[in-house]
Tab-separated table of N, CA and C in Angstrom:
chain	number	residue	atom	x	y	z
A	1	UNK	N	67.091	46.721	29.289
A	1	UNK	CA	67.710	45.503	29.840
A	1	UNK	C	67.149	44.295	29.118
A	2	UNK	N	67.885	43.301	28.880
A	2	UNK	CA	67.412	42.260	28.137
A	2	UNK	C	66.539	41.550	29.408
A	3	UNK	N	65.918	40.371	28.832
A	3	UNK	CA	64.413	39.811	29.798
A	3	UNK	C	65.698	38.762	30.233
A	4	UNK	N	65.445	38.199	31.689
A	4	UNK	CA	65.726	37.352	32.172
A	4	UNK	C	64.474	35.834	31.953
A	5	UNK	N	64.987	34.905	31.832
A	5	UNK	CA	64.002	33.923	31.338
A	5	UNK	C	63.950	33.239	33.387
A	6	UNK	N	63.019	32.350	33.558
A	6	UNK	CA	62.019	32.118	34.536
A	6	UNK	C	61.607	30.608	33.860
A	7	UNK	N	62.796	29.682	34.635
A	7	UNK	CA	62.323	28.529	33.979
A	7	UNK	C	61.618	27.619	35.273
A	8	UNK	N	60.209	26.749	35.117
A	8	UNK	CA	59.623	26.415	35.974
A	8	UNK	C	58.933	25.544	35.693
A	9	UNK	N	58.241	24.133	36.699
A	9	UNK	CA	57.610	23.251	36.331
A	9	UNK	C	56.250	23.262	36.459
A	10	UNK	N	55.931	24.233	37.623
A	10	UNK	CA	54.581	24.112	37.836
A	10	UNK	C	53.947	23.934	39.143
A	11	UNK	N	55.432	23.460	39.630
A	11	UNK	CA	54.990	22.886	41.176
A	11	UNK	C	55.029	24.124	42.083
A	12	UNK	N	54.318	24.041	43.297
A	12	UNK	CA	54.150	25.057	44.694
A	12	UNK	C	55.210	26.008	44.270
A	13	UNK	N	56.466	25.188	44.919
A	13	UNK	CA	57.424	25.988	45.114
A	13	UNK	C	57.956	26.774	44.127
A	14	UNK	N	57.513	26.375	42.952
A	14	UNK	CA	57.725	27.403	41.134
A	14	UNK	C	57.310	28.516	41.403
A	15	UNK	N	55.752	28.280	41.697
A	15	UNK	CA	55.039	29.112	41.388
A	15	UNK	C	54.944	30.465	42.598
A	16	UNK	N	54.835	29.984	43.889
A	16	UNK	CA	55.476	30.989	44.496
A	16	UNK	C	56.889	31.731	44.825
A	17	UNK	N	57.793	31.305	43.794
A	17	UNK	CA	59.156	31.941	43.252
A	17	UNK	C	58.732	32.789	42.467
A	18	UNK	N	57.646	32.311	41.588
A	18	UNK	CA	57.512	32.897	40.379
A	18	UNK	C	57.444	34.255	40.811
A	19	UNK	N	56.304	34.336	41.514
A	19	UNK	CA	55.470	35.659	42.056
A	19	UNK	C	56.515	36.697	42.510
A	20	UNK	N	57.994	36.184	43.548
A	20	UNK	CA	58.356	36.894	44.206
A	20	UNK	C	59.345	37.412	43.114
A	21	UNK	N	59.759	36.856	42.039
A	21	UNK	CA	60.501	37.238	41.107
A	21	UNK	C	59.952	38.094	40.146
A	22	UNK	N	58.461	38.107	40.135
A	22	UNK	CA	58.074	38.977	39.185
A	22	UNK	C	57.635	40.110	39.762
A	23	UNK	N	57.793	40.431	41.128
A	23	UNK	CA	57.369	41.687	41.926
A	23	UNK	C	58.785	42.201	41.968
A	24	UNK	N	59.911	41.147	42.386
A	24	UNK	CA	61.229	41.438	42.404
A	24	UNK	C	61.392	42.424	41.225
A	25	UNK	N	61.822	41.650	40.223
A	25	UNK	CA	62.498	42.453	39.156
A	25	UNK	C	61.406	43.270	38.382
A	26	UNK	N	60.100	42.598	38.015
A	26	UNK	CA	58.852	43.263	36.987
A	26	UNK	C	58.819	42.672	35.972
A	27	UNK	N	57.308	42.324	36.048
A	27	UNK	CA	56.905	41.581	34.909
A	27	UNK	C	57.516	41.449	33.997
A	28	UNK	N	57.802	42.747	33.143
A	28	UNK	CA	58.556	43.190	31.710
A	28	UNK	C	59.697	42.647	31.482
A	29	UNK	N	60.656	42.183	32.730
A	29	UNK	CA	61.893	41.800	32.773
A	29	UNK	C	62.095	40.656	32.746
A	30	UNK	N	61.111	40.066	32.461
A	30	UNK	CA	61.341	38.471	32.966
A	30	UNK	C	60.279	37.527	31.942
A	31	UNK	N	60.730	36.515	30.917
A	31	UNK	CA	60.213	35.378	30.824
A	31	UNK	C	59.682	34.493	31.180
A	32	UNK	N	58.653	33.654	31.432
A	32	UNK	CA	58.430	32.718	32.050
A	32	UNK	C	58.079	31.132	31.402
A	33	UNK	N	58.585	30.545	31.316
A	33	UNK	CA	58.647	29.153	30.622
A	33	UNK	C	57.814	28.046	31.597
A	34	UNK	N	57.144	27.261	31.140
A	34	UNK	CA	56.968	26.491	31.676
A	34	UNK	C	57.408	24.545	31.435
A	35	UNK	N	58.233	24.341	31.769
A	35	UNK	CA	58.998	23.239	30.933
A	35	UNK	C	58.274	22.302	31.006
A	36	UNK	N	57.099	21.800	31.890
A	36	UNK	CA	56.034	20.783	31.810
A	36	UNK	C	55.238	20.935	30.706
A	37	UNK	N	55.060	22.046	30.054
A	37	UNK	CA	53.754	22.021	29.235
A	37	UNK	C	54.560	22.261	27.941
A	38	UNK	N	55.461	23.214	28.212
A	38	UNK	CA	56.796	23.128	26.675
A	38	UNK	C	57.944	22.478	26.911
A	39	UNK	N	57.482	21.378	26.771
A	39	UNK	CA	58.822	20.280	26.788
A	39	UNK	C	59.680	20.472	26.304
A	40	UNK	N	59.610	21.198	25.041
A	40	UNK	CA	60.384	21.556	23.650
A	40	UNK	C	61.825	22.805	24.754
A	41	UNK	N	61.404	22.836	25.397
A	41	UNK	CA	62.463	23.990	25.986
A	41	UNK	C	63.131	23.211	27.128
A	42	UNK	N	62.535	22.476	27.360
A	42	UNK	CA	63.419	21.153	28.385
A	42	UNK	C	64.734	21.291	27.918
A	43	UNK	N	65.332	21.497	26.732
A	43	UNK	CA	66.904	21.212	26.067
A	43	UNK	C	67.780	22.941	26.345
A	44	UNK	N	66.464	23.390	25.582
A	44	UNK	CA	66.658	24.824	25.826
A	44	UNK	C	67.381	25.838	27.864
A	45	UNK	N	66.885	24.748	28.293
A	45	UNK	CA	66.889	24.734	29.826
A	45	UNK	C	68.453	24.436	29.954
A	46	UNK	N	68.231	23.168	29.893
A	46	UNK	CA	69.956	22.616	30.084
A	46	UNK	C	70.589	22.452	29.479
A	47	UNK	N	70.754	23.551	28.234
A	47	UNK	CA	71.675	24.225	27.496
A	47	UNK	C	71.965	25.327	28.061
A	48	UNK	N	71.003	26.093	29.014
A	48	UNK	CA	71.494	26.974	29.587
A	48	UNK	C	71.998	26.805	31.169
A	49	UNK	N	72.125	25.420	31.629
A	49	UNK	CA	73.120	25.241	32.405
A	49	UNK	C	71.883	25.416	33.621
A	50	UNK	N	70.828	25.091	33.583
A	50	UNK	CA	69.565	24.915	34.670
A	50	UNK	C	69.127	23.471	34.671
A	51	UNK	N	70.007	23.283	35.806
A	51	UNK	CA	69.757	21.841	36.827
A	51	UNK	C	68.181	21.388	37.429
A	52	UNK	N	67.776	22.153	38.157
A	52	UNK	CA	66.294	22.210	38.398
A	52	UNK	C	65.464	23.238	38.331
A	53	UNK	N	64.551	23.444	38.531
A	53	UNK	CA	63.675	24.313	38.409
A	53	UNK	C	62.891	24.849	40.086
A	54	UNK	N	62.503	25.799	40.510
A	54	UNK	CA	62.734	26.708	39.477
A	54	UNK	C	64.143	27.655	39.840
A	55	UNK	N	63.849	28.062	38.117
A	55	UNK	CA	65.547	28.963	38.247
A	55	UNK	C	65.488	29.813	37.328
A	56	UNK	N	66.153	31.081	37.492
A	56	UNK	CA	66.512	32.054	36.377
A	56	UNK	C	67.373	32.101	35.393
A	57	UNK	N	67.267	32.308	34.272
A	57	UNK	CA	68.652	32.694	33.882
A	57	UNK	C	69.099	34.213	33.347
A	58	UNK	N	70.082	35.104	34.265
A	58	UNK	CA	69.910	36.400	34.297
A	58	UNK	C	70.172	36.923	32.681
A	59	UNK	N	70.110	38.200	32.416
A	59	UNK	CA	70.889	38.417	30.904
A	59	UNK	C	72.081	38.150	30.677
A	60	UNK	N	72.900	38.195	31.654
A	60	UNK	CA	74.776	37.676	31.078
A	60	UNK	C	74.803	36.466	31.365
A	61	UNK	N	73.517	35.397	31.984
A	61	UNK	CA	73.844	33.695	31.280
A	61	UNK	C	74.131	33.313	32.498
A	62	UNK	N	73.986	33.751	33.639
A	62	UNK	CA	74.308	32.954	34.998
A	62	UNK	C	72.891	32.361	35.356
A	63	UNK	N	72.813	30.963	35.858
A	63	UNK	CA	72.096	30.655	36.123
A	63	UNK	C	71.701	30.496	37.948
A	64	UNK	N	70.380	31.475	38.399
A	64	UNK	CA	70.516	31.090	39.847
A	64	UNK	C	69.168	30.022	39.941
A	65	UNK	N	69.799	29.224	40.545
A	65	UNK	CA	69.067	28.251	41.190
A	65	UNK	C	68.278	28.261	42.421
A	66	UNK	N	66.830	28.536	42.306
A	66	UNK	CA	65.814	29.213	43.850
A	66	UNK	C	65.133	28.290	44.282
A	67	UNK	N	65.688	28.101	45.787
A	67	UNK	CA	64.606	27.251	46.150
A	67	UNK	C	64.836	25.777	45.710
A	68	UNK	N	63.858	24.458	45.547
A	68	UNK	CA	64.146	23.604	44.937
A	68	UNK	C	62.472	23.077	45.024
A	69	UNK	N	62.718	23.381	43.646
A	69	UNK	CA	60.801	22.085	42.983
A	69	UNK	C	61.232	20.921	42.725
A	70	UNK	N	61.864	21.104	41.555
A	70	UNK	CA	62.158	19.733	40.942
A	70	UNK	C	63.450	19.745	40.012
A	71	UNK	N	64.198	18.549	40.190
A	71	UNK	CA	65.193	18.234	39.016
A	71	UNK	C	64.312	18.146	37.554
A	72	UNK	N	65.735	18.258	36.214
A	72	UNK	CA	65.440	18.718	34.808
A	72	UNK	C	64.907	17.024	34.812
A	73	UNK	N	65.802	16.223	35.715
A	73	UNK	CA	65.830	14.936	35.550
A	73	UNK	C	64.170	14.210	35.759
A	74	UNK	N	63.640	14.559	36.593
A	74	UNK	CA	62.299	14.191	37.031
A	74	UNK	C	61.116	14.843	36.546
A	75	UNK	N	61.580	16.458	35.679
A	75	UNK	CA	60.349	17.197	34.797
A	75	UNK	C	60.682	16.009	33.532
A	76	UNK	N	61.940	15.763	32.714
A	76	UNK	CA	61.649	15.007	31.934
A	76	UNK	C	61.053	13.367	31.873
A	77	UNK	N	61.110	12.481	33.461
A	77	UNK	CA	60.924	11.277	33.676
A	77	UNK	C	58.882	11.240	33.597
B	1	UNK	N	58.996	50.744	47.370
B	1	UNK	CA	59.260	49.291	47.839
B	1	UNK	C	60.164	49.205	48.717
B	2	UNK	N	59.721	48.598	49.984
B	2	UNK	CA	60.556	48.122	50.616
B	2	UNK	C	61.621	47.251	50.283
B	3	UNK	N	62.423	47.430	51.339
B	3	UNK	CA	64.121	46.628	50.947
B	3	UNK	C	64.240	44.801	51.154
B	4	UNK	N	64.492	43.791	50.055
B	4	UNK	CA	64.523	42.626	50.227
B	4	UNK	C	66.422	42.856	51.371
B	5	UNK	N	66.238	41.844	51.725
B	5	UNK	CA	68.309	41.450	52.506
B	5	UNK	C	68.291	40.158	51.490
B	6	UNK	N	69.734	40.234	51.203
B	6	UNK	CA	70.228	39.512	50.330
B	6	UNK	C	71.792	38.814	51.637
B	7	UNK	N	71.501	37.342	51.885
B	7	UNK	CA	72.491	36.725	53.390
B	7	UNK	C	73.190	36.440	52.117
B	8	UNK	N	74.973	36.668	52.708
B	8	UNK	CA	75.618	36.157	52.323
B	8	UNK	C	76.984	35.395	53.391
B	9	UNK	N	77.738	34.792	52.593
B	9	UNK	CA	78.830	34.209	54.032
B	9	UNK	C	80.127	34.058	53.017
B	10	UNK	N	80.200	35.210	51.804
B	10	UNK	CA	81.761	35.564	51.266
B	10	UNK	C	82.045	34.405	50.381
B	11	UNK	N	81.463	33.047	49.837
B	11	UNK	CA	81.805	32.191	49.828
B	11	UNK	C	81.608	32.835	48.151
B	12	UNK	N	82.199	32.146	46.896
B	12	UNK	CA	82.456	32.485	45.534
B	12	UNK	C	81.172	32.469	44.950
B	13	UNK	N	80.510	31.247	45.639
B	13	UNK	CA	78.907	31.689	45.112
B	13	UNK	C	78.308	31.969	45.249
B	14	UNK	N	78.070	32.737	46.935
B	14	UNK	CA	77.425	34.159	47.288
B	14	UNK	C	77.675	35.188	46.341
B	15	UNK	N	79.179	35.685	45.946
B	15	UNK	CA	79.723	36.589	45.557
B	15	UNK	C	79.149	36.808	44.089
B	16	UNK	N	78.970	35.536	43.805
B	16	UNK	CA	78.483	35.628	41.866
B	16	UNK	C	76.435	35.934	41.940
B	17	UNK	N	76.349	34.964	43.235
B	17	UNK	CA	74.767	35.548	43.575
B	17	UNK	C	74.316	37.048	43.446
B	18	UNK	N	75.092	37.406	44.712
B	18	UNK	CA	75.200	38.456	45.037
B	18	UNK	C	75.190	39.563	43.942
B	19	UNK	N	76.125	39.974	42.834
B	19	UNK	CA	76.266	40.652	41.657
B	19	UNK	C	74.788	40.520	40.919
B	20	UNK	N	74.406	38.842	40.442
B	20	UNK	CA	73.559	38.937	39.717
B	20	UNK	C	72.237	39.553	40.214
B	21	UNK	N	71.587	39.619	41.768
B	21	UNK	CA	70.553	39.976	42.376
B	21	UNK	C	70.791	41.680	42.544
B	22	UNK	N	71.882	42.241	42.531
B	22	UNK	CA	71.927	43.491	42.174
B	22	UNK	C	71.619	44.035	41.165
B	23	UNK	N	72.276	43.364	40.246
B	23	UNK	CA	71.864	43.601	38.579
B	23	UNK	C	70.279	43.927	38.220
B	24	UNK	N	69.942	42.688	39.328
B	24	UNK	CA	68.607	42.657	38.119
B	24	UNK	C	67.144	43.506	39.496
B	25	UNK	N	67.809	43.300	40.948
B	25	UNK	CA	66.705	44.061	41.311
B	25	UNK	C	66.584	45.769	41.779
B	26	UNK	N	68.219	45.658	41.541
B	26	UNK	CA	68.813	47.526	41.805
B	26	UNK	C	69.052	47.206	43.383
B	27	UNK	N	70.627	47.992	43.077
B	27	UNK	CA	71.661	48.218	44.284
B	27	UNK	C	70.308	48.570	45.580
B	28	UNK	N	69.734	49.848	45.009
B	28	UNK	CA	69.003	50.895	46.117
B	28	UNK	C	67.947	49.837	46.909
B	29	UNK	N	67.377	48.522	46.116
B	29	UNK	CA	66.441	47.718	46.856
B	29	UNK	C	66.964	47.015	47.440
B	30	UNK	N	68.196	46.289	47.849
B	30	UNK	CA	68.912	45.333	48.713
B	30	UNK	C	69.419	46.052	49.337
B	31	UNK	N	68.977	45.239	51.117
B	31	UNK	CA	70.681	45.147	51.875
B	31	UNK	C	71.292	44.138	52.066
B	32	UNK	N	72.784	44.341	51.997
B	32	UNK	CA	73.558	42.801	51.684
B	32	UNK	C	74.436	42.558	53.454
B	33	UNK	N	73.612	41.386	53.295
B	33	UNK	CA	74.322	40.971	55.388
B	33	UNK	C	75.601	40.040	54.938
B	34	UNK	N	76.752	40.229	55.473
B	34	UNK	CA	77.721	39.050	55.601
B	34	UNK	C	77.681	38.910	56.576
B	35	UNK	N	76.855	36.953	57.128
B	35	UNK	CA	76.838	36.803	58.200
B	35	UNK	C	77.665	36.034	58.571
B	36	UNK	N	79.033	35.540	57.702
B	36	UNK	CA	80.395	35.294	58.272
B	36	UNK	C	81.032	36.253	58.962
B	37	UNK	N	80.917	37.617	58.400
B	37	UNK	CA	81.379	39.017	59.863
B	37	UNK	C	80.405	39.490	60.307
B	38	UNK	N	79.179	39.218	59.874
B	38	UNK	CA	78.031	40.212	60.753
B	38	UNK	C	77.809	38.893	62.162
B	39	UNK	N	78.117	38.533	62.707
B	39	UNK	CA	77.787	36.837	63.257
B	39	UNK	C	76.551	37.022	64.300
B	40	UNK	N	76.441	38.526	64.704
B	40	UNK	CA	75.093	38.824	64.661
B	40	UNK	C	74.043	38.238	64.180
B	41	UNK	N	74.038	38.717	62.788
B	41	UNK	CA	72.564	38.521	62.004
B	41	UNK	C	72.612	36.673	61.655
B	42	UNK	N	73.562	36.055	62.431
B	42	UNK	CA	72.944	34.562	61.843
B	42	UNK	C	71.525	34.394	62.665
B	43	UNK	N	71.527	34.344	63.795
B	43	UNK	CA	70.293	34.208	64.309
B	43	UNK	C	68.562	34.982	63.776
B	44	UNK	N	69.135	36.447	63.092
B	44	UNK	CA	68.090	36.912	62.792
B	44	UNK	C	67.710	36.335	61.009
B	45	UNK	N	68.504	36.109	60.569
B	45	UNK	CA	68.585	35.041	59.112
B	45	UNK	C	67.696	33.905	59.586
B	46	UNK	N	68.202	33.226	60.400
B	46	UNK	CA	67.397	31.882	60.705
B	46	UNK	C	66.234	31.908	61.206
B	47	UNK	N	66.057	32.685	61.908
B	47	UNK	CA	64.563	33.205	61.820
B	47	UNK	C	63.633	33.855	61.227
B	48	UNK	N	64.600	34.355	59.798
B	48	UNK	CA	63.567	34.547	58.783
B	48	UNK	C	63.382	33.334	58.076
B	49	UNK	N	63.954	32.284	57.914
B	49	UNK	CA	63.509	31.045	57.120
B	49	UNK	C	64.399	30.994	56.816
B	50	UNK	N	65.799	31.466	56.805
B	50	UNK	CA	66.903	31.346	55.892
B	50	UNK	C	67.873	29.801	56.647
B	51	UNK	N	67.903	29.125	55.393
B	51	UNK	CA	68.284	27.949	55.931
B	51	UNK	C	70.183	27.617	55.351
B	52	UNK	N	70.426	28.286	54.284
B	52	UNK	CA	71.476	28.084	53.346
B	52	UNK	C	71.463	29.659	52.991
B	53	UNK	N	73.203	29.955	52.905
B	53	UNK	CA	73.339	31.078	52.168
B	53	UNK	C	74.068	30.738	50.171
B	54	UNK	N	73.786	31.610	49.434
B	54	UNK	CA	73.175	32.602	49.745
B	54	UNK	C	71.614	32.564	49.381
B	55	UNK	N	70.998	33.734	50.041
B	55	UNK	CA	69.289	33.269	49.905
B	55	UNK	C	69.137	34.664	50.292
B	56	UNK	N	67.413	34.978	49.206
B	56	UNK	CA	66.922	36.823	49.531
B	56	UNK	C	66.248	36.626	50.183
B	57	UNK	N	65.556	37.566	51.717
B	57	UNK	CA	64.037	37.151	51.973
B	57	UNK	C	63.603	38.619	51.174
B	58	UNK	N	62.711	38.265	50.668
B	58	UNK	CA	61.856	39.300	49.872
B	58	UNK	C	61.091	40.350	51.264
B	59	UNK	N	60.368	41.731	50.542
B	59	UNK	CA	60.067	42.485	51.480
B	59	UNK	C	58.600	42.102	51.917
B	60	UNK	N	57.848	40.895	51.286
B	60	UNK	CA	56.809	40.468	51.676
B	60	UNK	C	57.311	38.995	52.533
B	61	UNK	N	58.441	38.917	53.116
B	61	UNK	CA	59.071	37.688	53.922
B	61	UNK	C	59.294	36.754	53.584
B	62	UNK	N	59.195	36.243	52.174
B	62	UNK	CA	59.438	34.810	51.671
B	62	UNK	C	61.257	34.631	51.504
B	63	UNK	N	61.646	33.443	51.588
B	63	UNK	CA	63.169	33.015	51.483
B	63	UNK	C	63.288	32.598	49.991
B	64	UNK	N	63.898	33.112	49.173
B	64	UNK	CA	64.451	32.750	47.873
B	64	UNK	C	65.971	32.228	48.274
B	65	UNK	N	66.204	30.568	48.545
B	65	UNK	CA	67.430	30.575	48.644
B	65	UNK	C	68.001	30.069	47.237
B	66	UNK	N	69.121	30.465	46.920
B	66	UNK	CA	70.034	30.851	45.696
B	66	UNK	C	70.612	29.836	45.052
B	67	UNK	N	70.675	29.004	44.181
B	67	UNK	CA	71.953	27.840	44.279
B	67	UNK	C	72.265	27.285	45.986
B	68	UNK	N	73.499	27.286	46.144
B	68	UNK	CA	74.368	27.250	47.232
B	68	UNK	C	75.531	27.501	47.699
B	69	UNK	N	75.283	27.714	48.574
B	69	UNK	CA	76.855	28.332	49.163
B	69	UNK	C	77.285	27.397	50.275
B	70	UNK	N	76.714	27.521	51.380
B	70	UNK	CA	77.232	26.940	52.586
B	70	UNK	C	75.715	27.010	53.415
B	71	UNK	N	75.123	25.737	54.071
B	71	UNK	CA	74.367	25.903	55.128
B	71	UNK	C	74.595	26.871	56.664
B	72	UNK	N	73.741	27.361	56.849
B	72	UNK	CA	73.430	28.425	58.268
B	72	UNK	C	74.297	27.685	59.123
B	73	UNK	N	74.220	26.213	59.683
B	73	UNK	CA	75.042	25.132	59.905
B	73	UNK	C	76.412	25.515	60.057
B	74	UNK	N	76.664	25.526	58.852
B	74	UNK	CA	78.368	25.401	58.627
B	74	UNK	C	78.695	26.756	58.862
B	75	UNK	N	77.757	27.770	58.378
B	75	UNK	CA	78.211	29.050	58.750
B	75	UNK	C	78.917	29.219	60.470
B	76	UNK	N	78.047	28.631	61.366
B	76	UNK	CA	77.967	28.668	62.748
B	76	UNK	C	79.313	28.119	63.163
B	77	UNK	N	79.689	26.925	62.184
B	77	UNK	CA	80.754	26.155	63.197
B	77	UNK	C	82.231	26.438	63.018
């Protein structure tokens, strides 16, 4: 299966998504980005159609949106 | 592993939820509630934390809610 990417800022609510997503699916399956510290993927993010964080984006390109940390708008402000 | 429930209420972006959380955590680990016909399980949803469908509670009890569909709210009325 291709890796699902795990895009996230850092905050509470990221990070305990993170966890339940990586017990969910397994480590192996999943990417994890952190768009605060790699800004450089900030574009990379909302090119893939991820509004806030944190959020997945599965292998066929749907993006689910979990929970709510933060807008792309306020990781980049 | 115990079984996460995956709430749904039929709405197009439950339905696209729904697919992708199969995909990626396997049919055999979800059960999927429609609590637009189950009208049962709204009360037991809302007392897991579930505030908006669609949303997983994981088998360690946390609420992953999804994008959005429709609030517990609107489900009711």
């Amino acid at each position: 299966m291709e890796k699902s990417i795990f895009y996230h800022a850092g905050c509470p609510v990221c990070i305990s998504a993170e966890q339940d997503i990586v017990n969910l699916i397994g480590e192996g399956n999943v990417q994890i980005i952190h768009i605060g510290e790699d800004r450089s993927k900030i574009l990379t993010a909302e090119n893939s159609g991820v509004k806030s964080v944190p959020a997945l984006v599965t292998p066929s390109g749907n993006v689910l949106h979990i929970n709510f940390g933060a807008s792309i708008e306020d990781v980049k402000g």
